[in-house]
PDB file of C-alpha atoms in Angstrom:
ATOM      1  CA  UNK A   2     166.984 -63.985 204.831  1.00  0.00           C
ATOM      2  CA  UNK A   3     165.234 -66.031 207.452  1.00  0.00           C
ATOM      3  CA  UNK A   4     162.622 -64.264 209.560  1.00  0.00           C
ATOM      4  CA  UNK A   5     162.663 -64.563 213.353  1.00  0.00           C
ATOM      5  CA  UNK A   6     159.444 -65.089 215.286  1.00  0.00           C
ATOM      6  CA  UNK A   7     159.321 -63.580 218.760  1.00  0.00           C
ATOM      7  CA  UNK A   8     158.231 -65.654 221.747  1.00  0.00           C
ATOM      8  CA  UNK A   9     157.041 -62.441 223.405  1.00  0.00           C
ATOM      9  CA  UNK A  10     155.242 -60.091 220.976  1.00  0.00           C
ATOM     10  CA  UNK A  11     157.180 -56.912 220.273  1.00  0.00           C
ATOM     11  CA  UNK A  12     159.928 -57.816 222.749  1.00  0.00           C
ATOM     12  CA  UNK A  13     162.383 -55.655 220.877  1.00  0.00           C
ATOM     13  CA  UNK A  14     160.259 -52.563 221.439  1.00  0.00           C
ATOM     14  CA  UNK A  15     160.203 -53.161 225.197  1.00  0.00           C
ATOM     15  CA  UNK A  16     163.925 -52.416 225.331  1.00  0.00           C
ATOM     16  CA  UNK A  17     165.701 -49.218 224.365  1.00  0.00           C
ATOM     17  CA  UNK A  18     163.777 -49.096 221.073  1.00  0.00           C
ATOM     18  CA  UNK A  19     160.571 -48.200 222.877  1.00  0.00           C
ATOM     19  CA  UNK A  20     160.674 -44.679 221.437  1.00  0.00           C
ATOM     20  CA  UNK A  21     159.670 -46.071 218.061  1.00  0.00           C
ATOM     21  CA  UNK A  22     156.633 -47.750 219.625  1.00  0.00           C
ATOM     22  CA  UNK A  23     155.512 -44.391 221.028  1.00  0.00           C
ATOM     23  CA  UNK A  24     155.436 -42.796 217.594  1.00  0.00           C
ATOM     24  CA  UNK A  25     152.067 -42.499 215.910  1.00  0.00           C
ATOM     25  CA  UNK A  26     152.088 -45.161 213.196  1.00  0.00           C
ATOM     26  CA  UNK A  27     149.577 -43.135 211.156  1.00  0.00           C
ATOM     27  CA  UNK A  28     151.876 -40.093 211.078  1.00  0.00           C
ATOM     28  CA  UNK A  29     154.394 -40.165 208.232  1.00  0.00           C
ATOM     29  CA  UNK A  30     156.246 -36.842 208.617  1.00  0.00           C
ATOM     30  CA  UNK A  31     158.548 -36.328 211.603  1.00  0.00           C
ATOM     31  CA  UNK A  32     160.981 -33.678 212.739  1.00  0.00           C
ATOM     32  CA  UNK A  33     164.544 -34.922 212.548  1.00  0.00           C
ATOM     33  CA  UNK A  34     168.130 -33.828 212.903  1.00  0.00           C
ATOM     34  CA  UNK A  35     170.006 -34.959 209.806  1.00  0.00           C
ATOM     35  CA  UNK A  36     173.756 -34.943 209.265  1.00  0.00           C
ATOM     36  CA  UNK A  37     174.893 -35.298 205.682  1.00  0.00           C
ATOM     37  CA  UNK A  38     178.141 -36.835 204.488  1.00  0.00           C
ATOM     38  CA  UNK A  39     179.410 -33.389 203.438  1.00  0.00           C
ATOM     39  CA  UNK A  40     179.277 -32.302 207.103  1.00  0.00           C
ATOM     40  CA  UNK A  41     176.070 -30.247 206.916  1.00  0.00           C
ATOM     41  CA  UNK A  42     173.660 -30.755 209.829  1.00  0.00           C
ATOM     42  CA  UNK A  43     170.068 -29.645 209.382  1.00  0.00           C
ATOM     43  CA  UNK A  44     166.746 -29.797 211.209  1.00  0.00           C
ATOM     44  CA  UNK A  45     164.317 -31.045 208.591  1.00  0.00           C
ATOM     45  CA  UNK A  46     161.144 -33.056 208.238  1.00  0.00           C
ATOM     46  CA  UNK A  47     161.642 -36.683 207.263  1.00  0.00           C
ATOM     47  CA  UNK A  48     159.143 -39.022 205.632  1.00  0.00           C
ATOM     48  CA  UNK A  49     159.122 -42.154 207.783  1.00  0.00           C
ATOM     49  CA  UNK A  50     156.467 -44.816 208.264  1.00  0.00           C
ATOM     50  CA  UNK A  51     156.796 -46.812 211.482  1.00  0.00           C
ATOM     51  CA  UNK A  52     155.218 -49.839 209.812  1.00  0.00           C
ATOM     52  CA  UNK A  53     157.709 -49.710 206.923  1.00  0.00           C
ATOM     53  CA  UNK A  54     161.182 -48.854 208.286  1.00  0.00           C
ATOM     54  CA  UNK A  55     162.840 -50.811 205.463  1.00  0.00           C
ATOM     55  CA  UNK A  56     162.011 -47.998 203.033  1.00  0.00           C
ATOM     56  CA  UNK A  57     164.136 -45.501 204.991  1.00  0.00           C
ATOM     57  CA  UNK A  58     167.091 -47.880 204.893  1.00  0.00           C
ATOM     58  CA  UNK A  59     167.313 -47.480 201.126  1.00  0.00           C
ATOM     59  CA  UNK A  60     166.286 -43.849 200.587  1.00  0.00           C
ATOM     60  CA  UNK A  61     165.911 -40.772 202.753  1.00  0.00           C
ATOM     61  CA  UNK A  62     163.081 -38.415 201.800  1.00  0.00           C
ATOM     62  CA  UNK A  63     162.992 -34.999 203.442  1.00  0.00           C
ATOM     63  CA  UNK A  64     160.915 -31.846 203.237  1.00  0.00           C
ATOM     64  CA  UNK A  65     162.106 -28.334 203.902  1.00  0.00           C
ATOM     65  CA  UNK A  66     160.778 -27.425 207.360  1.00  0.00           C
ATOM     66  CA  UNK A  67     159.414 -24.048 206.299  1.00  0.00           C
ATOM     67  CA  UNK A  68     157.605 -25.564 203.307  1.00  0.00           C
ATOM     68  CA  UNK A  69     156.180 -28.396 205.434  1.00  0.00           C
ATOM     69  CA  UNK A  70     154.868 -26.057 208.131  1.00  0.00           C
ATOM     70  CA  UNK A  71     153.326 -23.723 205.559  1.00  0.00           C
ATOM     71  CA  UNK A  72     151.401 -26.624 203.992  1.00  0.00           C
ATOM     72  CA  UNK A  73     150.230 -27.942 207.352  1.00  0.00           C
ATOM     73  CA  UNK A  74     149.164 -24.484 208.553  1.00  0.00           C
ATOM     74  CA  UNK A  75     147.215 -24.009 205.320  1.00  0.00           C
ATOM     75  CA  UNK A  76     145.506 -27.381 205.751  1.00  0.00           C
ATOM     76  CA  UNK A  77     147.103 -28.713 202.589  1.00  0.00           C
ATOM     77  CA  UNK A  78     148.852 -31.996 201.883  1.00  0.00           C
ATOM     78  CA  UNK A  79     152.598 -32.157 201.406  1.00  0.00           C
ATOM     79  CA  UNK A  80     153.396 -32.712 197.737  1.00  0.00           C
ATOM     80  CA  UNK A  81     155.721 -35.668 197.356  1.00  0.00           C
ATOM     81  CA  UNK A  82     157.344 -34.164 194.279  1.00  0.00           C
ATOM     82  CA  UNK A  83     158.642 -31.449 196.619  1.00  0.00           C
ATOM     83  CA  UNK A  84     160.554 -33.951 198.738  1.00  0.00           C
ATOM     84  CA  UNK A  85     164.325 -34.196 198.399  1.00  0.00           C
ATOM     85  CA  UNK A  86     165.716 -37.718 197.993  1.00  0.00           C
ATOM     86  CA  UNK A  87     169.084 -38.882 199.319  1.00  0.00           C
ATOM     87  CA  UNK A  88     170.953 -42.159 199.085  1.00  0.00           C
ATOM     88  CA  UNK A  89     172.477 -43.663 202.255  1.00  0.00           C
ATOM     89  CA  UNK A  90     175.986 -42.771 201.057  1.00  0.00           C
ATOM     90  CA  UNK A  91     174.951 -39.093 201.147  1.00  0.00           C
ATOM     91  CA  UNK A  92     173.839 -39.244 204.783  1.00  0.00           C
ATOM     92  CA  UNK A  93     175.682 -39.848 208.064  1.00  0.00           C
ATOM     93  CA  UNK A  94     172.704 -40.127 210.390  1.00  0.00           C
ATOM     94  CA  UNK A  95     169.018 -39.303 210.868  1.00  0.00           C
ATOM     95  CA  UNK A  96     167.858 -38.662 214.439  1.00  0.00           C
ATOM     96  CA  UNK A  97     164.067 -38.693 214.447  1.00  0.00           C
ATOM     97  CA  UNK A  98     162.469 -36.622 217.190  1.00  0.00           C
ATOM     98  CA  UNK A  99     160.942 -38.957 219.816  1.00  0.00           C
ATOM     99  CA  UNK A 100     161.960 -41.866 217.609  1.00  0.00           C
ATOM    100  CA  UNK A 101     164.886 -43.983 216.506  1.00  0.00           C
ATOM    101  CA  UNK A 102     168.220 -42.959 215.033  1.00  0.00           C
ATOM    102  CA  UNK A 103     169.224 -44.325 211.639  1.00  0.00           C
ATOM    103  CA  UNK A 104     172.937 -44.282 210.807  1.00  0.00           C
ATOM    104  CA  UNK A 105     174.658 -45.150 207.553  1.00  0.00           C
ATOM    105  CA  UNK A 106     176.703 -48.329 207.737  1.00  0.00           C
ATOM    106  CA  UNK A 107     177.985 -50.916 205.314  1.00  0.00           C
ATOM    107  CA  UNK A 108     176.370 -54.340 205.422  1.00  0.00           C
ATOM    108  CA  UNK A 109     176.794 -57.540 203.438  1.00  0.00           C
ATOM    109  CA  UNK A 110     174.289 -60.369 203.690  1.00  0.00           C
ATOM    110  CA  UNK A 111     176.633 -63.337 203.997  1.00  0.00           C
ATOM    111  CA  UNK A 112     173.717 -65.757 203.739  1.00  0.00           C
ATOM    112  CA  UNK A 113     173.048 -64.615 200.176  1.00  0.00           C
ATOM    113  CA  UNK A 114     174.936 -65.532 197.027  1.00  0.00           C
ATOM    114  CA  UNK A 115     175.996 -63.271 194.174  1.00  0.00           C
ATOM    115  CA  UNK A 116     175.174 -59.553 194.354  1.00  0.00           C
ATOM    116  CA  UNK A 117     173.449 -59.940 197.725  1.00  0.00           C
ATOM    117  CA  UNK A 118     176.779 -60.640 199.436  1.00  0.00           C
ATOM    118  CA  UNK A 119     178.446 -57.436 198.144  1.00  0.00           C
ATOM    119  CA  UNK A 120     178.736 -54.767 200.888  1.00  0.00           C
ATOM    120  CA  UNK A 121     176.287 -51.896 200.450  1.00  0.00           C
ATOM    121  CA  UNK A 122     175.501 -48.804 202.466  1.00  0.00           C
ATOM    122  CA  UNK A 123     172.185 -48.658 204.299  1.00  0.00           C
ATOM    123  CA  UNK A 124     170.606 -46.297 206.804  1.00  0.00           C
ATOM    124  CA  UNK A 125     170.316 -48.791 209.646  1.00  0.00           C
ATOM    125  CA  UNK A 126     168.347 -48.444 212.873  1.00  0.00           C
ATOM    126  CA  UNK A 127     171.013 -47.845 215.512  1.00  0.00           C
ATOM    127  CA  UNK A 128     170.554 -49.802 218.740  1.00  0.00           C
ATOM    128  CA  UNK A 129     173.995 -49.157 220.251  1.00  0.00           C
ATOM    129  CA  UNK A 130     176.588 -46.690 218.956  1.00  0.00           C
ATOM    130  CA  UNK A 131     180.301 -46.431 219.654  1.00  0.00           C
ATOM    131  CA  UNK A 132     183.403 -48.390 218.701  1.00  0.00           C
ATOM    132  CA  UNK A 133     181.261 -51.526 218.535  1.00  0.00           C
ATOM    133  CA  UNK A 134     177.795 -50.997 217.097  1.00  0.00           C
ATOM    134  CA  UNK A 135     174.555 -52.918 216.995  1.00  0.00           C
ATOM    135  CA  UNK A 136     171.980 -52.178 214.313  1.00  0.00           C
ATOM    136  CA  UNK A 137     168.569 -53.493 213.391  1.00  0.00           C
ATOM    137  CA  UNK A 138     168.001 -54.245 209.727  1.00  0.00           C
ATOM    138  CA  UNK A 139     164.499 -54.655 208.324  1.00  0.00           C
ATOM    139  CA  UNK A 140     163.263 -56.729 205.406  1.00  0.00           C
ATOM    140  CA  UNK A 141     160.091 -56.332 203.400  1.00  0.00           C
ATOM    141  CA  UNK A 142     157.463 -58.882 204.498  1.00  0.00           C
ATOM    142  CA  UNK A 143     155.609 -60.699 201.713  1.00  0.00           C
ATOM    143  CA  UNK A 144     152.620 -58.859 200.313  1.00  0.00           C
ATOM    144  CA  UNK A 145     149.170 -60.012 201.410  1.00  0.00           C
ATOM    145  CA  UNK A 146     146.764 -58.191 199.044  1.00  0.00           C
ATOM    146  CA  UNK A 147     143.388 -57.306 200.473  1.00  0.00           C
ATOM    147  CA  UNK A 148     144.334 -58.065 204.067  1.00  0.00           C
ATOM    148  CA  UNK A 149     144.137 -55.324 206.681  1.00  0.00           C
ATOM    149  CA  UNK A 150     146.253 -55.353 209.844  1.00  0.00           C
ATOM    150  CA  UNK A 151     145.819 -53.594 213.176  1.00  0.00           C
ATOM    151  CA  UNK A 152     148.596 -51.299 214.425  1.00  0.00           C
ATOM    152  CA  UNK A 153     149.798 -54.032 216.788  1.00  0.00           C
ATOM    153  CA  UNK A 154     149.883 -56.565 213.960  1.00  0.00           C
ATOM    154  CA  UNK A 155     151.735 -54.128 211.711  1.00  0.00           C
ATOM    155  CA  UNK A 156     154.402 -53.509 214.336  1.00  0.00           C
ATOM    156  CA  UNK A 157     154.677 -57.233 214.995  1.00  0.00           C
ATOM    157  CA  UNK A 158     155.398 -57.781 211.305  1.00  0.00           C
ATOM    158  CA  UNK A 159     158.109 -55.118 211.405  1.00  0.00           C
ATOM    159  CA  UNK A 160     159.865 -57.015 214.188  1.00  0.00           C
ATOM    160  CA  UNK A 161     159.215 -60.419 212.657  1.00  0.00           C
ATOM    161  CA  UNK A 162     161.045 -59.479 209.471  1.00  0.00           C
ATOM    162  CA  UNK A 163     164.124 -57.971 211.097  1.00  0.00           C
ATOM    163  CA  UNK A 164     167.567 -59.047 212.222  1.00  0.00           C
ATOM    164  CA  UNK A 165     170.591 -57.751 214.102  1.00  0.00           C
ATOM    165  CA  UNK A 166     173.818 -56.437 212.581  1.00  0.00           C
ATOM    166  CA  UNK A 167     177.113 -56.065 214.465  1.00  0.00           C
ATOM    167  CA  UNK A 168     179.903 -53.811 213.234  1.00  0.00           C
ATOM    168  CA  UNK A 169     183.190 -52.445 214.565  1.00  0.00           C
ATOM    169  CA  UNK A 170     184.345 -48.974 213.593  1.00  0.00           C
ATOM    170  CA  UNK A 171     183.966 -48.396 209.856  1.00  0.00           C
ATOM    171  CA  UNK A 172     184.122 -52.099 209.012  1.00  0.00           C
ATOM    172  CA  UNK A 173     181.338 -53.823 207.100  1.00  0.00           C
ATOM    173  CA  UNK A 174     178.592 -55.002 209.445  1.00  0.00           C
ATOM    174  CA  UNK A 175     177.785 -58.682 209.759  1.00  0.00           C
ATOM    175  CA  UNK A 176     174.537 -60.465 210.423  1.00  0.00           C
ATOM    176  CA  UNK A 177     174.753 -61.938 213.926  1.00  0.00           C
ATOM    177  CA  UNK A 178     173.318 -65.182 212.625  1.00  0.00           C
ATOM    178  CA  UNK A 179     176.502 -65.613 210.570  1.00  0.00           C
ATOM    179  CA  UNK A 180     178.954 -64.131 213.088  1.00  0.00           C
ATOM    180  CA  UNK A 181     180.524 -65.064 216.413  1.00  0.00           C
ATOM    181  CA  UNK A 182     180.764 -62.271 218.949  1.00  0.00           C
ATOM    182  CA  UNK A 183     184.126 -63.449 220.313  1.00  0.00           C
ATOM    183  CA  UNK A 184     186.011 -61.876 217.427  1.00  0.00           C
ATOM    184  CA  UNK A 185     184.434 -58.488 218.067  1.00  0.00           C
ATOM    185  CA  UNK A 186     185.327 -58.224 221.771  1.00  0.00           C
ATOM    186  CA  UNK A 187     188.596 -60.205 222.014  1.00  0.00           C
ATOM    187  CA  UNK A 188     190.761 -57.067 221.681  1.00  0.00           C
ATOM    188  CA  UNK A 189     189.547 -55.863 225.085  1.00  0.00           C
ATOM    189  CA  UNK A 190     191.093 -58.204 227.642  1.00  0.00           C
ATOM    190  CA  UNK A 191     188.889 -57.073 230.548  1.00  0.00           C
ATOM    191  CA  UNK A 192     185.577 -57.695 228.765  1.00  0.00           C
ATOM    192  CA  UNK A 193     186.756 -60.787 226.903  1.00  0.00           C
ATOM    193  CA  UNK A 194     187.961 -62.478 230.094  1.00  0.00           C
ATOM    194  CA  UNK A 195     184.691 -61.640 231.845  1.00  0.00           C
ATOM    195  CA  UNK A 196     182.840 -63.129 228.878  1.00  0.00           C
ATOM    196  CA  UNK A 197     185.003 -66.290 228.957  1.00  0.00           C
ATOM    197  CA  UNK A 198     184.528 -66.590 232.721  1.00  0.00           C
ATOM    198  CA  UNK A 199     180.763 -66.759 232.326  1.00  0.00           C
ATOM    199  CA  UNK A 200     179.787 -63.221 233.333  1.00  0.00           C
ATOM    200  CA  UNK A 201     177.693 -62.881 230.164  1.00  0.00           C
ATOM    201  CA  UNK A 202     176.026 -66.312 229.949  1.00  0.00           C
ATOM    202  CA  UNK A 203     173.105 -65.246 227.732  1.00  0.00           C
ATOM    203  CA  UNK A 204     175.481 -63.643 225.239  1.00  0.00           C
ATOM    204  CA  UNK A 205     177.689 -66.719 225.077  1.00  0.00           C
ATOM    205  CA  UNK A 206     174.688 -69.009 224.632  1.00  0.00           C
ATOM    206  CA  UNK A 207     173.013 -66.878 221.945  1.00  0.00           C
ATOM    207  CA  UNK A 208     175.926 -65.360 220.025  1.00  0.00           C
ATOM    208  CA  UNK A 209     179.018 -67.394 220.974  1.00  0.00           C
ATOM    209  CA  UNK A 210     178.875 -69.935 218.174  1.00  0.00           C
ATOM    210  CA  UNK A 211     178.803 -69.863 214.377  1.00  0.00           C
ATOM    211  CA  UNK A 212     176.521 -72.915 214.386  1.00  0.00           C
ATOM    212  CA  UNK A 213     173.348 -71.382 215.765  1.00  0.00           C
ATOM    213  CA  UNK A 214     170.772 -73.693 214.205  1.00  0.00           C
ATOM    214  CA  UNK A 215     167.089 -73.251 213.474  1.00  0.00           C
ATOM    215  CA  UNK A 216     166.273 -72.196 217.041  1.00  0.00           C
ATOM    216  CA  UNK A 217     168.408 -69.037 216.744  1.00  0.00           C
ATOM    217  CA  UNK A 218     166.396 -66.007 217.850  1.00  0.00           C
ATOM    218  CA  UNK A 219     168.698 -63.011 218.486  1.00  0.00           C
ATOM    219  CA  UNK A 220     165.994 -60.662 219.724  1.00  0.00           C
ATOM    220  CA  UNK A 221     165.183 -62.743 222.803  1.00  0.00           C
ATOM    221  CA  UNK A 222     168.648 -61.921 224.194  1.00  0.00           C
ATOM    222  CA  UNK A 223     168.987 -58.391 222.884  1.00  0.00           C
ATOM    223  CA  UNK A 224     169.111 -56.879 226.392  1.00  0.00           C
ATOM    224  CA  UNK A 225     172.150 -59.032 227.254  1.00  0.00           C
ATOM    225  CA  UNK A 226     173.815 -58.150 223.948  1.00  0.00           C
ATOM    226  CA  UNK A 227     173.254 -54.420 224.537  1.00  0.00           C
ATOM    227  CA  UNK A 228     174.877 -54.719 227.968  1.00  0.00           C
ATOM    228  CA  UNK A 229     178.074 -56.415 226.793  1.00  0.00           C
ATOM    229  CA  UNK A 230     178.461 -54.025 223.860  1.00  0.00           C
ATOM    230  CA  UNK A 231     177.965 -51.007 226.130  1.00  0.00           C
ATOM    231  CA  UNK A 232     180.451 -52.475 228.631  1.00  0.00           C
ATOM    232  CA  UNK A 233     182.942 -53.108 225.820  1.00  0.00           C
ATOM    233  CA  UNK A 234     182.598 -49.564 224.452  1.00  0.00           C
ATOM    234  CA  UNK A 235     182.967 -48.009 227.907  1.00  0.00           C
ATOM    235  CA  UNK A 236     186.029 -50.134 228.703  1.00  0.00           C
ATOM    236  CA  UNK A 237     187.561 -49.264 225.334  1.00  0.00           C
ATOM    237  CA  UNK A 238     187.419 -45.483 225.871  1.00  0.00           C
TER     238      UNK A 238
END
């Protein structure tokens, strides 16, 4: 997967993802509302590192709230062997207090060959929910042993090694680099005609072609993408 460098540092966090920026990157336990695939909804404490959101995509680690608070009040560390582990298929969503929401969705990396192109379930960072959804997916940056990064540099790396996923309903999400937005909005005549008539010029320029080339940088037009997806979802209700 190709990484995308931002022209404006941390542009993505200046949009509706700013809540993640406000979280303390040194804090790793956060209150969250979690809904499981069996229908249970619980307020628990989730292990989540702002500088490593990719880890939550693959595995949810939670602590019982009463146990967590008892350890904190006693000045003791939380024992990781006490954490409960869940796969994405066992979870519907994780809403982190004062932070992002992660929702389980299927995704296939169409730029990969072999097993990489098989749809899998991930807990993806939800940017827009509804009939048409936009998610952020994160990839592990290469290791740089012995090098220390400031908080700003760590967050910049998170954004640098990320990409956008678009999905409709329960269908498998697609990487926007390998998808054309026309096919996702064409079933709503009002929005599709507005799009064709040039009312969403940034969206058409950034996401209206399958041949995006080396200059493709989806995050620079994320605000425009969020608007058309919100308009589509509202018009589809």
